[in-house]
Structure formats: C-alpha cells, structure tokens
Short mmCIF file of C-alpha atoms and ligand atoms in Angstrom, two decimals:
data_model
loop_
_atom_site.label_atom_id
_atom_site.label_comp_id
_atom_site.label_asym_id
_atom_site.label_seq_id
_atom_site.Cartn_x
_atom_site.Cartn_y
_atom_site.Cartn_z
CA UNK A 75 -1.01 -24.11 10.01
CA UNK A 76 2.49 -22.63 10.09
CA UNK A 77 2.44 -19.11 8.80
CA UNK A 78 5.38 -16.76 7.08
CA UNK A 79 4.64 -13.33 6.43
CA UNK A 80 7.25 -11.46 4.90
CA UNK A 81 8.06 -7.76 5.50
CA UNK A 82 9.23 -5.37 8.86
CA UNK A 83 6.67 -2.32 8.45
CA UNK A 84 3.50 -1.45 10.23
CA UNK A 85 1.48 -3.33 7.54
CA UNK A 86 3.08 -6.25 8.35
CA UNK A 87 2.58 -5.25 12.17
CA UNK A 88 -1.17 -5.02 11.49
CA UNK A 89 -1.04 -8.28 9.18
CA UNK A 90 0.27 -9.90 12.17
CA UNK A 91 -2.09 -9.18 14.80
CA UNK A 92 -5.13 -10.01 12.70
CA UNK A 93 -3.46 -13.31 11.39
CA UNK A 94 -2.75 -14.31 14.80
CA UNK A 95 -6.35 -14.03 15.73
CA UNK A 96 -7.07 -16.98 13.36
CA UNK A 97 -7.65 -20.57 15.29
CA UNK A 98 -6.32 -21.43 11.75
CA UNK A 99 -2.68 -20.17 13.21
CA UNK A 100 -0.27 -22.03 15.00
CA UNK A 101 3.06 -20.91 14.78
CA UNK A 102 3.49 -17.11 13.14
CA UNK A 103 7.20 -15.88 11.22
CA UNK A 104 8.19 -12.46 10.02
CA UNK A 105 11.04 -12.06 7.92
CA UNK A 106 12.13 -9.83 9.22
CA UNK A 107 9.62 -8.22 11.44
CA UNK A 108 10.06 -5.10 13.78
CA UNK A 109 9.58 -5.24 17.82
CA UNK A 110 5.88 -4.94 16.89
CA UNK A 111 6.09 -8.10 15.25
CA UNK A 112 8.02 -9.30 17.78
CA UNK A 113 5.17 -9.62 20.22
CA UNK A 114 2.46 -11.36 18.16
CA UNK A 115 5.17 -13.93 16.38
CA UNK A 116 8.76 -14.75 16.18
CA UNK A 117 10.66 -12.63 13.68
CA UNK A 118 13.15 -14.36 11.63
CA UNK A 119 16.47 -12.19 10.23
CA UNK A 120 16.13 -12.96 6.75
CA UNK A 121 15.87 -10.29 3.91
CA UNK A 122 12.87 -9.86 1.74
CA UNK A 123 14.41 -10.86 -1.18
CA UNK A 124 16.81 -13.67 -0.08
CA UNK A 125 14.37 -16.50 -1.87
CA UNK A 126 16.79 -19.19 -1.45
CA UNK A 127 16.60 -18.66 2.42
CA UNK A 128 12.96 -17.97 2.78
CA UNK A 129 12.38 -21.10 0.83
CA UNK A 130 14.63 -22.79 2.77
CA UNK A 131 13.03 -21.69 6.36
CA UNK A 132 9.57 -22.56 5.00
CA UNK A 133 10.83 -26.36 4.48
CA UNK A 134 12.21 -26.00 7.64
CA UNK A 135 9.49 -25.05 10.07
CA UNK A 136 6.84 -26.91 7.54
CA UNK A 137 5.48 -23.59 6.30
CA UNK A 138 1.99 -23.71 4.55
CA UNK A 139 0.90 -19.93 3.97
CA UNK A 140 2.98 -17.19 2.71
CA UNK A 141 1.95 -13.88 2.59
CA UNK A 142 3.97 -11.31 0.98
CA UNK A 143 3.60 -7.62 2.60
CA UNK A 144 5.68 -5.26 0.20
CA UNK A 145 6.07 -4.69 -3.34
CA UNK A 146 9.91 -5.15 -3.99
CA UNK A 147 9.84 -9.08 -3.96
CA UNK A 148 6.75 -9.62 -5.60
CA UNK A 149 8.43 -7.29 -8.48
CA UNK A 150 11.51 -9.28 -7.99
CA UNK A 151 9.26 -12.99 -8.85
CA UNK A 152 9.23 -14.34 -4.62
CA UNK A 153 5.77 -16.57 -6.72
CA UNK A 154 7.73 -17.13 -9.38
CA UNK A 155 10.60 -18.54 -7.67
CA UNK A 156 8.41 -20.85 -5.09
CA UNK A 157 6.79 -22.13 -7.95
CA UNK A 158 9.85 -23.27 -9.55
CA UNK A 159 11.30 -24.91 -6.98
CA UNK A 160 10.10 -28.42 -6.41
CA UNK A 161 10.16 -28.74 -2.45
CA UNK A 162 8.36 -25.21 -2.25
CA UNK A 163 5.60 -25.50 -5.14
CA UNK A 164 2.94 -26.59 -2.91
CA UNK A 165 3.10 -24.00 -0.81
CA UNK A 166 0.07 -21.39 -0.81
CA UNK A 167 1.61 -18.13 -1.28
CA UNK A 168 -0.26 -14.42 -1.55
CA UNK A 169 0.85 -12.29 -3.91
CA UNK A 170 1.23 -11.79 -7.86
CA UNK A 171 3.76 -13.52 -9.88
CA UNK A 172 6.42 -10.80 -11.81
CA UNK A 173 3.95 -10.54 -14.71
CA UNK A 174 1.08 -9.48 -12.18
CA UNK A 175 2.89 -7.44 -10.25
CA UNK A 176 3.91 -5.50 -12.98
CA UNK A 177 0.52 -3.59 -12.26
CA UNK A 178 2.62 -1.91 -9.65
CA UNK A 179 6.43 -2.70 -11.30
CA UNK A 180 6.06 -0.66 -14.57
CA UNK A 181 3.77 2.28 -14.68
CA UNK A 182 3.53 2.07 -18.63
CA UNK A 183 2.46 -1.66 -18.24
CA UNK A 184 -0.36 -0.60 -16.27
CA UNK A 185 -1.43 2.31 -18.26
CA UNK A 186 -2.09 0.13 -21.09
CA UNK A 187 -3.50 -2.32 -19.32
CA UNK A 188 -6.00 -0.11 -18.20
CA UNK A 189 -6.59 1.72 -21.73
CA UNK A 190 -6.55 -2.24 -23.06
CA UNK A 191 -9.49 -3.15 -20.79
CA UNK A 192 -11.41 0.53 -20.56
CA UNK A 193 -10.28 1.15 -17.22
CA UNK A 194 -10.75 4.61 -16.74
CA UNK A 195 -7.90 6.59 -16.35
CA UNK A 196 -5.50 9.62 -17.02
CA UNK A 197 -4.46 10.09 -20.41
CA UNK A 198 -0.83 9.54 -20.74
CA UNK A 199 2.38 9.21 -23.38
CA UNK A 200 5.12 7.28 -22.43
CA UNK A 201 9.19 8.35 -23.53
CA UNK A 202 11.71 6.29 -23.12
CA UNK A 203 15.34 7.96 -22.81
CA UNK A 204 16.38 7.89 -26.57
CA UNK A 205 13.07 9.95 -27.02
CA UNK A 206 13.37 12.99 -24.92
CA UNK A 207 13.57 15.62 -27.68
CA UNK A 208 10.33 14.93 -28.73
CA UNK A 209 9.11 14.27 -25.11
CA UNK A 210 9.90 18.30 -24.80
CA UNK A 211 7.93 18.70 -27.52
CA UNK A 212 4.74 16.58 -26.55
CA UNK A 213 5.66 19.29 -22.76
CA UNK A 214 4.60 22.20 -24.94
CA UNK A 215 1.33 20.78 -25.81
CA UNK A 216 0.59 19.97 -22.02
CA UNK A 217 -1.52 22.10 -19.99
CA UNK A 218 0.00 22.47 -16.75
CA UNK A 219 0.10 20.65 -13.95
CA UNK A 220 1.58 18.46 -15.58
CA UNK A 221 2.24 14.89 -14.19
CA UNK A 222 5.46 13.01 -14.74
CA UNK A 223 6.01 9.53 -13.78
CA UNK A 224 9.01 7.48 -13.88
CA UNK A 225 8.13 3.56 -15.00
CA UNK A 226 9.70 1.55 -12.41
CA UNK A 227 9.60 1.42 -9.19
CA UNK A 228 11.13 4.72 -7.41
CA UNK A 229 10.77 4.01 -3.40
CA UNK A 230 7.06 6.18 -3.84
CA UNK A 231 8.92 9.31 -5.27
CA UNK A 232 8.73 8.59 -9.18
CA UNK A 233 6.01 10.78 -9.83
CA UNK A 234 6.54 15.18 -10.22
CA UNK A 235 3.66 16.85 -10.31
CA UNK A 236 5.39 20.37 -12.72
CA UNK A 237 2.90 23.65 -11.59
CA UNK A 238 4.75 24.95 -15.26
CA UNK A 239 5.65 23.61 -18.66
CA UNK A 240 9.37 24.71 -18.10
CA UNK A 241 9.81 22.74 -14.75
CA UNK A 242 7.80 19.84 -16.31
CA UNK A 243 10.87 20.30 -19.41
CA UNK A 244 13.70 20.83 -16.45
CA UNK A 245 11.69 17.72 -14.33
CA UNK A 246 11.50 14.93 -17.37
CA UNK A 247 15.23 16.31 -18.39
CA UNK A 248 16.77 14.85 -14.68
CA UNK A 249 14.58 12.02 -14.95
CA UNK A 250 15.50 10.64 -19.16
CA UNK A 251 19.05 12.15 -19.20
CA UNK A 252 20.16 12.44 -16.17
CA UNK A 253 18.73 8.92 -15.24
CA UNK A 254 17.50 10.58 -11.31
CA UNK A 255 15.84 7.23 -10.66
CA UNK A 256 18.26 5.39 -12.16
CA UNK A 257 16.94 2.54 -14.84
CA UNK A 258 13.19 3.43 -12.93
CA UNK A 259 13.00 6.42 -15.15
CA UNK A 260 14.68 5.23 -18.74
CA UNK A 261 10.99 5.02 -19.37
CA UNK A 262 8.49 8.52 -18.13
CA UNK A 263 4.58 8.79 -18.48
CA UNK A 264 3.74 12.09 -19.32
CA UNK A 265 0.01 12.39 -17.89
CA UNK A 266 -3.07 14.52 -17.57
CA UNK A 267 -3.48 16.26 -13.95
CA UNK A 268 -6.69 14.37 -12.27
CA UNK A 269 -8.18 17.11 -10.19
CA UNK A 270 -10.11 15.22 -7.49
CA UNK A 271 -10.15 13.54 -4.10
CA UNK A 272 -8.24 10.48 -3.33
CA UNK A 273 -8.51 6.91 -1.62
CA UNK A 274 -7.27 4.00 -1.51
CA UNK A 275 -9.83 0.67 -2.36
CA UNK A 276 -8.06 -2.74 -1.84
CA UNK A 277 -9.17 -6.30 -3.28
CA UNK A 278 -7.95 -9.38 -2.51
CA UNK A 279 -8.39 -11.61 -5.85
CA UNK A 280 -7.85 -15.47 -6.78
CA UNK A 281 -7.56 -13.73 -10.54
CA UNK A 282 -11.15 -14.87 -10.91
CA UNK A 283 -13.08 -14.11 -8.16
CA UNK A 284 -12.06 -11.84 -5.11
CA UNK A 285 -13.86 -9.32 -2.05
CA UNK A 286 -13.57 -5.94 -1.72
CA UNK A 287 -11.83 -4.75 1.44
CA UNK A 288 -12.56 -2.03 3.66
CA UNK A 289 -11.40 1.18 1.64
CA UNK A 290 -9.22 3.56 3.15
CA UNK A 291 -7.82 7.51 2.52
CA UNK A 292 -4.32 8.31 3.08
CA UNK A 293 -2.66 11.74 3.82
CA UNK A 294 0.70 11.94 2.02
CA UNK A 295 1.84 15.57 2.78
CA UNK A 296 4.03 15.33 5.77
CA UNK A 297 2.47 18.90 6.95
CA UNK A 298 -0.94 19.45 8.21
CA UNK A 299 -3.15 20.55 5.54
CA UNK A 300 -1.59 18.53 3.17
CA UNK A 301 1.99 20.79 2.85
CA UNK A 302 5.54 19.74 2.72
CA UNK A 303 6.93 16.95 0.96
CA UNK A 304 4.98 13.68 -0.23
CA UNK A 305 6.13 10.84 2.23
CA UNK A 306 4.78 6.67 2.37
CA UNK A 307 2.06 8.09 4.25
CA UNK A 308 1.16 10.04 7.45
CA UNK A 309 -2.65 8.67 8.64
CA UNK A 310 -5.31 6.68 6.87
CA UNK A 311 -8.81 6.69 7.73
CA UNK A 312 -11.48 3.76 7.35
CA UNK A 313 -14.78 4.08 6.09
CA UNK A 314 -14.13 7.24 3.73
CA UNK A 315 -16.80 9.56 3.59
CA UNK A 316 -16.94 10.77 0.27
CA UNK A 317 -17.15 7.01 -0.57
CA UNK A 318 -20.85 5.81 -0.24
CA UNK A 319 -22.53 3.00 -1.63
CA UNK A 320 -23.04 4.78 -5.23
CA UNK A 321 -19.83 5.39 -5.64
CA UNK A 322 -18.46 2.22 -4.82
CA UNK A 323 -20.73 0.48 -7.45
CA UNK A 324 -19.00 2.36 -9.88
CA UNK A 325 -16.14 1.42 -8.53
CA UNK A 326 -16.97 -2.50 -8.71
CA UNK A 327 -18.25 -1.81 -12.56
CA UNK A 328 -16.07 0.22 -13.53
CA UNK A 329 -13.10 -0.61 -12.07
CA UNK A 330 -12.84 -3.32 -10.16
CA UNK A 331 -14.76 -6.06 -12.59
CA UNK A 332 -12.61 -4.70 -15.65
CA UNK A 333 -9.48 -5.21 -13.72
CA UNK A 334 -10.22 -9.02 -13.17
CA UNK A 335 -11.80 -9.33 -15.77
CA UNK A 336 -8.81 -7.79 -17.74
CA UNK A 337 -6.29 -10.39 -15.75
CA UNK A 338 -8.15 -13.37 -17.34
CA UNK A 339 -8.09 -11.93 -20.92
CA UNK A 340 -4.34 -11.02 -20.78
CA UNK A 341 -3.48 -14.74 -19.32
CA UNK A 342 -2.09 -13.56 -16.24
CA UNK A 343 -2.83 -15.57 -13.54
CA UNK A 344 -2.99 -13.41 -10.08
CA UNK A 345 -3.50 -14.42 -6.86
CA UNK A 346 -3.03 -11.79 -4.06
CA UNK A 347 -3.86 -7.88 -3.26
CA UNK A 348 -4.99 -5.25 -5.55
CA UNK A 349 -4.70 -1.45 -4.18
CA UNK A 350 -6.49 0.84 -6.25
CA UNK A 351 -5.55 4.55 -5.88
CA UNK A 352 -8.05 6.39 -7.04
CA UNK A 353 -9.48 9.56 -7.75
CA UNK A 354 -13.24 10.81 -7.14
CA UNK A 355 -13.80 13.33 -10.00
CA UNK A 356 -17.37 14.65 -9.26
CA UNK A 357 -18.43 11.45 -8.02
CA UNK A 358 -16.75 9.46 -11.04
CA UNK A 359 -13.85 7.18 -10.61
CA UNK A 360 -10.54 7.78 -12.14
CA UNK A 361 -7.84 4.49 -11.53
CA UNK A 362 -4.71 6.78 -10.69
CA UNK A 363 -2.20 3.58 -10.02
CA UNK A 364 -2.55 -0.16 -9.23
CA UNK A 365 -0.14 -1.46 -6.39
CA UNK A 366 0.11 -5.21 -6.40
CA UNK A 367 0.23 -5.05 -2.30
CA UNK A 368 -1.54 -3.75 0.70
CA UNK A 369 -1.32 0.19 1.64
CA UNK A 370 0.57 1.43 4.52
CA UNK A 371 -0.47 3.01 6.68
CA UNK A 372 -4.02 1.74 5.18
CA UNK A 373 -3.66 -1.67 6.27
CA UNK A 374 -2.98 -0.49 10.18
CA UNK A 375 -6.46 1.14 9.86
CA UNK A 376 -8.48 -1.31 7.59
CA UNK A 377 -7.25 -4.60 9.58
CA UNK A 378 -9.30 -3.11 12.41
CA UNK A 379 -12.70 -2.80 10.57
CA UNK A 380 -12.31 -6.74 9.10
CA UNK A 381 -14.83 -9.33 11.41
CA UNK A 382 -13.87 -12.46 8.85
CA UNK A 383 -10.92 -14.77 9.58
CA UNK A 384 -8.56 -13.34 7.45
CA UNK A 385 -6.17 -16.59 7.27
CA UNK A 386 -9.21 -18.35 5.84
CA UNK A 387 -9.50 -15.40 3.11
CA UNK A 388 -5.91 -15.84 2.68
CA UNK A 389 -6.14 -19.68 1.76
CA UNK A 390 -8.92 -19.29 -0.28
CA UNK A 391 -7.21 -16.54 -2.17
CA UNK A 392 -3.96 -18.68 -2.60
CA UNK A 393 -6.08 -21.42 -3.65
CA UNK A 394 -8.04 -19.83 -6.10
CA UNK A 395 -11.35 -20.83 -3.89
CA UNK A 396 -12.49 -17.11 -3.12
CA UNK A 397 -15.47 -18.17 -5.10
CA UNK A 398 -18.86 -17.18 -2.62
CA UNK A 399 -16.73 -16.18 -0.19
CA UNK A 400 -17.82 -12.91 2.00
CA UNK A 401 -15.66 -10.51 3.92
CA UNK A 402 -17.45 -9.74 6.83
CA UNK A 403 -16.60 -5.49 7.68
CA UNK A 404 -17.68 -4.03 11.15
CA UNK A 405 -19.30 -0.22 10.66
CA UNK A 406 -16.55 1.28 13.10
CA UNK A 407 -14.51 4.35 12.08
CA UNK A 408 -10.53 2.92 12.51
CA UNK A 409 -8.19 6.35 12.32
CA UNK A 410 -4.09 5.55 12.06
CA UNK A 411 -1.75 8.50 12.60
CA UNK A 412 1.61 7.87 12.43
CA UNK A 413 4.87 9.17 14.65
CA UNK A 414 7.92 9.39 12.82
CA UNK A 415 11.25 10.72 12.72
CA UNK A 416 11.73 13.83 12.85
CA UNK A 417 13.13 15.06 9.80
CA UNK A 418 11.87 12.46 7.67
CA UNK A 419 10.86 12.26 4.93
CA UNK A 420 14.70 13.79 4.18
CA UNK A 421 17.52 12.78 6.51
CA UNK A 422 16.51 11.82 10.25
CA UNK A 423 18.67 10.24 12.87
CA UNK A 424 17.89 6.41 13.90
CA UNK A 425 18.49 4.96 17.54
CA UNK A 426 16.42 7.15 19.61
CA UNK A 427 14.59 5.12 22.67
CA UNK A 428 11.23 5.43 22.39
CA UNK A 429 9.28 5.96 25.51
CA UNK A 430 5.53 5.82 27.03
CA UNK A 431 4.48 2.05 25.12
CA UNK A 432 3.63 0.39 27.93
CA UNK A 433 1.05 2.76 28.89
CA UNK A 434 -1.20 3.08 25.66
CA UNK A 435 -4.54 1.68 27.43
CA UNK A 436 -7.20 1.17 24.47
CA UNK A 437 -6.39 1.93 20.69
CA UNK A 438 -3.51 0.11 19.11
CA UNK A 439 0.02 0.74 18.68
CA UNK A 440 1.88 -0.76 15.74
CA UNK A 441 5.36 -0.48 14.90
CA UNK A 442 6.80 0.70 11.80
CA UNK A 443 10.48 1.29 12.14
CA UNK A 444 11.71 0.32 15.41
CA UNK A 445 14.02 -2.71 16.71
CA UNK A 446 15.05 -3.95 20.64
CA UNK A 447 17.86 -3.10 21.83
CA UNK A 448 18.70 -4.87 25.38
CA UNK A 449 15.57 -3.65 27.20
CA UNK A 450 14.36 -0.59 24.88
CA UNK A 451 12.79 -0.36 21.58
CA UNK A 452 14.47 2.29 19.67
CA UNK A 453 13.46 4.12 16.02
CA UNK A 454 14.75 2.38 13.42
CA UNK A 455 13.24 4.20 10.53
CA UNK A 456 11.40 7.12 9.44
CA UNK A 457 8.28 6.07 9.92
CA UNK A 458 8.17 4.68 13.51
CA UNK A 459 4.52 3.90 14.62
CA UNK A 460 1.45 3.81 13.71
CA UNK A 461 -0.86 4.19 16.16
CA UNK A 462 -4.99 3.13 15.77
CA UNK A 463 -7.91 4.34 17.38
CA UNK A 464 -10.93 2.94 16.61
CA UNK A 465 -14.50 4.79 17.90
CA UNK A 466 -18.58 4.67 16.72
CA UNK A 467 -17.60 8.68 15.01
CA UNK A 468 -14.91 9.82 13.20
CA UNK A 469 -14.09 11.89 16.38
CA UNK A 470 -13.71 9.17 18.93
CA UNK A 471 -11.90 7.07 16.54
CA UNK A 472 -9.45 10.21 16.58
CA UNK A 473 -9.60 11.30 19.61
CA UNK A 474 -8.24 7.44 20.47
CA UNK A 475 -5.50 7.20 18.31
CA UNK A 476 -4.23 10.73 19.38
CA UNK A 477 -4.76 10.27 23.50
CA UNK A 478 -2.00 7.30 22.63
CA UNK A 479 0.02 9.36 20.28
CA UNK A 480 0.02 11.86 23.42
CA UNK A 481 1.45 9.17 25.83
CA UNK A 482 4.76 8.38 23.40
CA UNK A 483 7.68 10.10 22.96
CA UNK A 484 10.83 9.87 21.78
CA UNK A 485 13.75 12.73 20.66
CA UNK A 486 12.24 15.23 17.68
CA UNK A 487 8.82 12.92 16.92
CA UNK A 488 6.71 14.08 14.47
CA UNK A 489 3.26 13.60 13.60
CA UNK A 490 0.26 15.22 11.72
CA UNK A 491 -2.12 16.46 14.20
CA UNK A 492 -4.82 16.55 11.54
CA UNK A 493 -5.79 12.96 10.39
CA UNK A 494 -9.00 12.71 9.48
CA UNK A 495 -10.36 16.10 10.31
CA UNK A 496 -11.13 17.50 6.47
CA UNK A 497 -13.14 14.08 6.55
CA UNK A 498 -14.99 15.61 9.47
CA UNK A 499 -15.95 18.97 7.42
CA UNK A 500 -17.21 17.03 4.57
CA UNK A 501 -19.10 14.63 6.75
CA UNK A 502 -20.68 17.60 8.61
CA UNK A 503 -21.50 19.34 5.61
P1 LIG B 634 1.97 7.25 -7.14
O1 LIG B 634 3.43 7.15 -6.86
O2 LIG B 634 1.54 6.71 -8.47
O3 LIG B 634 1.18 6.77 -5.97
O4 LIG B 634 1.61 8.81 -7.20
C1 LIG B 634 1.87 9.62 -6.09
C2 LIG B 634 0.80 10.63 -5.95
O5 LIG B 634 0.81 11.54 -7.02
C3 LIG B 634 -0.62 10.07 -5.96
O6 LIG B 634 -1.00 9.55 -4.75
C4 LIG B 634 -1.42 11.29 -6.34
O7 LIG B 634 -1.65 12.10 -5.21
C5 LIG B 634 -0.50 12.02 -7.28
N1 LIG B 634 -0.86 11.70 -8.67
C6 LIG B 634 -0.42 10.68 -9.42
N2 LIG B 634 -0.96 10.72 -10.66
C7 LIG B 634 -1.76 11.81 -10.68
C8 LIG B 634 -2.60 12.40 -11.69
N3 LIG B 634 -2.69 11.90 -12.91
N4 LIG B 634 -3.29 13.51 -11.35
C9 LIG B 634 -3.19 14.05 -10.12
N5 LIG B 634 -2.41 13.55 -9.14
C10 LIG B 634 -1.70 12.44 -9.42
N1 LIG B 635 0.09 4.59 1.50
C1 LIG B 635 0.38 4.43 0.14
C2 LIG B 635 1.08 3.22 -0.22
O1 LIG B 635 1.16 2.26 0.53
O2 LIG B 635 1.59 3.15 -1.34
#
C-alpha cells in the first residue's frame, strides 16, 4: 500500500524507517519530511495543516494509510476533515478526531476527563481570564510548588512550575491578563506539585481495544543533571528501570483500561496514539498529561525495541481491528541523545553544515531539524538529530549512541552527555 506520514521531526524520521521495513509498504510520503526522511521515502513540500492539499496528494498517488506524527493537526480536525470529504473518507488514517485529541488540545478537558473516569491524577482548579482575582486567592491556599498550566496548546512551554506563592501570583498574572500564550492561556489549571519520577507509556488504541508500546523516559532539562531550561526533549531511554512488571499492571488497571474505557463512555470515538506522561509516586501511578501523539525523542528510541510489523498495527488500529492483536517488543536497551543547536532552546542560528554522517558505522542517526542544501545537509532547527544506540546493557546501548554523537559535528552543537546514566545508578542499586 501507498503510505503518507505527515510531519518533518525525528519521530517522523524513526516512523519512517520502521514503516519502510513493512513488505506491507510500497511507496512511502512525508509531508514534509527532513533529509532523514529523505532517504527512506520521498518527502513531499506540503504543510501539516494544508488539508485541502494533503487530501488532494493522497487521491493523487492512491494513498491508503495516513499516519499523523504531531499534535497541531490532529488539534486542528486532519480526521475530521478526511472524513468529511467524500473522495478521502475511505482512507485509513491514525490519529484522534478534534474531540479526541482534545486529551492533548485542552488541559482542562483532560483533567476532567480523568477525574470523570477515576484516572488518577493531580488535583487541580481551572480560571479562566475573567476569574483571576479569585484565582489569586485560590494561590494563597496553595502550598508551593505550585503548578500552573495554560489550557491550550503552548509549543511544550504552558506549564510554570512557581518555587513561591508570589511568583505563582506574578506567573498566573502574565498568563490570564497579560494573555503570554495568547488564547492558550485564557483558561490556567492551578495544580498540586506531583513529587515523583517520570516516563513516558504510549498506546496505540482502535478506542476499544489497543497494545501497549514499549515505554520510554525522557530528559527535558537541556543541562546535564536535569538544569537549565525545559526543552521538547534531550534523550529518551527504552525499557525504564524503575518501570517493572508491577508497576506497569497498575498502569494497565489503573490507567490505561480507565482511559479506554473512559473514551467509550464519553462517545468519543479514537483511533490512534495515546502518550501517557506519568509520574511514579512510591511505586503508584499518577497520569500527569495525555498527548494524543507519539513522544519525541521517545519514538527514535522505542521504534528500535518494536519486532511486529508496525504498518500492520497501524491498519488494524485505523480499522478498529486491534482486537487479539500482539505487539511483539525485543528486550534490548535503545538510548537516543540528541544534538542540537546551540543555543536552543532560546535563539540559535540555522544553516550550519553538518559534518561526520557518513561515517556513523552501527547505531542510528535520525534527523530532526535539518534540510539539503546542494550537496550538504545543514541544521534547520533546534533540535537537529537524534542519534540511537541500541546494546544488551544500558551501557552499550549508550556507549553506541554517543561513539556516533562523537563522529558529528557541526558549528556550537550541543548535547547532554548524560542520557541515561541516573537510570544506571538506580539499576545498580
Ligand atoms: P507538560 O507540558 O504537561 O508535559 O508538562 C511539562 C512538565 O512539567 C512535565 O513533563 C513535568 O515534568 C512537569 N509537570 C507537569 N505537571 C506537573 C505536576 N502536577 N507535578 C509535577 N511536575 C509536573
Ligand atoms: N518528549 C515529550 C513530548 O514529545 O511531548
């Protein structure tokens, strides 16, 4: 079948090298794709949320899967708009319609979709602008940190964690008033500081039925030891640790069945990926957000640790057949770090050619922000790469993935030279 996946970062890099490993795949689109993508299928320059023209290109090159990497046109209705068009409603599409994907589009939707279904999760108030006197009110009753979230979607940097009452008053003050997200934060969630450790778990759901995909932890900080500035993400690692087989039954009960389950109640029909952040709270889960796509840079690491044809997963999903279906997961240790701009996650300079690709040997390289130009592939974003190592230990896996980080270059890169190493200390003691 003829495939379009939609997106240009290294999620959709890593979506495209698995997908292409499917006998199920003949011809592979991105829209718009990166050079990564560029090798593995033939990137097409339309933007993520021109619908008419995807729709258009799908009729075009007799398209029969879509699968939709990032949030912002699953928010925007991409389903939605495929379904309602009568030359593109038979093609199988991953990911939500707007009403699902409001998991991940409104932050107060998904809080009380989770209190509606006893999901567990931080206790929260929401404020909406009109309301922020007595939103500095509610402050004074908060016991710091105190977590403010803006509703909509902010680009990942809608949520302030305030160390103080007074910054958590200055903090909701820029984001009401002032309107610092714009219309994303006419709408805050005042919530309770979860004090835990994180990961990521990812399910790929008809909205009855779904599997449970490799889970993954992130490192957000852009400094080592988790310092600096929160950014998309710096590393992932694959199989987490702190995340045995006890844990993740409480997940699946918990969590995981009541989301579904929760789906069916509320009538909304959902067929594509869930990301769960959560927190570990003593060995307890706590849902911290839903996400309506795949992680990044989680998806560069969990691809790697997937045996099963994921194309076949992906039709199932879209057709609502994921009934008995198993994901087959290899036991490996996958560990992504990723080189980026220096400078980023503030202002960073684009253009740079990046050197030392063609000389990576085993591991995996995929691209984030980059484009060609003539003969060289130059940074085209802040985060640039994302390179995989895979290994039997946590310590080959890394010692992979940074032997290739140590072969690239380009002007002021910047990566964490710590991924996956507090994993190590817990796993040793
Ligand atoms: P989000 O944009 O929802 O992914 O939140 C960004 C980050 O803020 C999360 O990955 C967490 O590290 C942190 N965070 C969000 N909510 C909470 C909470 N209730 N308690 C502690 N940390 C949180
Ligand atoms: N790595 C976190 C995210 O994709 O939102």
């Amino acid at each position: 079948m003829n495939i379009l996946l939609i997106g240009s970062g290294g999620r959709e890099h890593a979506f495209a090298w698995k997908i292409k490993q499917s006998p199920r795949c003949s011809n592979l689109y991105i829209a718009p794709g990166n050079a990564g993508t560029a090798l593995v299928g033939e990137n097409v320059a339309i933007a993520t949320d021109n619908f008419p023209a995807l729709g258009k290109f799908c009729v075009e090159k007799d398209i029969t899967l879509v699968i939709v990497g990032p949030e912002a046109p699953l928010v925007q209705g991409i389903r939605d708009y495929f379904e309602n068009t009568n030359e593109l409603k038979h093609i199988l599409l991953v990911g939500p319609g707007k009403t699902g994907a409001q998991l991940e589009g409104s932050k107060d939707f998904s809080k009380q979709f989770m209190l509606r279904h006893g999901v567990p999760t931080a206790k929260a108030h929401t404020f909406q602008s009109h309301e922020s006197a007595q939103a500095l009110t509610y402050l004074d009753s908060c016991i710091p940190p105190i977590v403010l979230k803006a509703d909509g979607l902010a680009a990942g940097k809608g949520v302030i964690i305030s160390p103080t009452v007074a910054e958590a008053k200055q903090a909701i003050h820029e984001m009401l008033v002032d309107k610092k997200f714009g219309e994303a934060s006419s709408k805050v969630l005042i919530e309770e500081f979860l004090d835990g450790i994180e990961l990521s778990v990812f399910v790929l759901t008809d909205g009855k039925n779904y599997v449970v995909l490799p889970e993954a932890k992130d490192y957000k900080r852009i400094g080592d030891g988790d310092t600096g500035p929160n950014t998309g993400g710096m590393g992932a690692v694959s199989p987490v640790v702190f995340a045995g087989p006890a844990f993740m039954q409480k997940v699946e009960t918990q969590v995981i069945i009541p989301t579904i389950d929760g789906l069916k109640k509320d009538g909304i029909p959902y067929k594509g990926f869930i990301f769960i952040g959560l927190m570990n709270i003593k060995g307890e889960p706590y849902v911290i957000e839903y996400n309506a796509r795949m992680g990044d840079p989680e998806t560069e690491a969990v691809m790697t640790r997937i045996d099963s044809d994921l194309v076949e997963l992906f039709e199932a999903c879209a057709k609502g057949e994921l009934k008995n279906k198993k994901i087959e997961i290899n036991p490996q240790y996958a560990i992504t770090v990723i080189m980026a701009s220096g400078g980023y996650p503030d202002s960073f300079e684009k253009g740079y050619p990046i050197s030392g690709l063609d000389s990576v040997g085993k591991g995996l390289v995929f691209h984030a922000g980059t484009s060609r130009n003539d003969n060289a592939v130059v940074t085209t974003g802040g985060r640039v790469l994302a390179i995989t190592g895979n290994g039997p230990t946590l310590e080959k896996a890394a010692q992979q993935a940074y032997e290739i980080v140590g072969r690239i270059s380009w002007k002021d890169a910047y990566y964490r030279k710590d991924i996956s190493q507090d994993l190590a200390r817990i796993e040793k003691s």
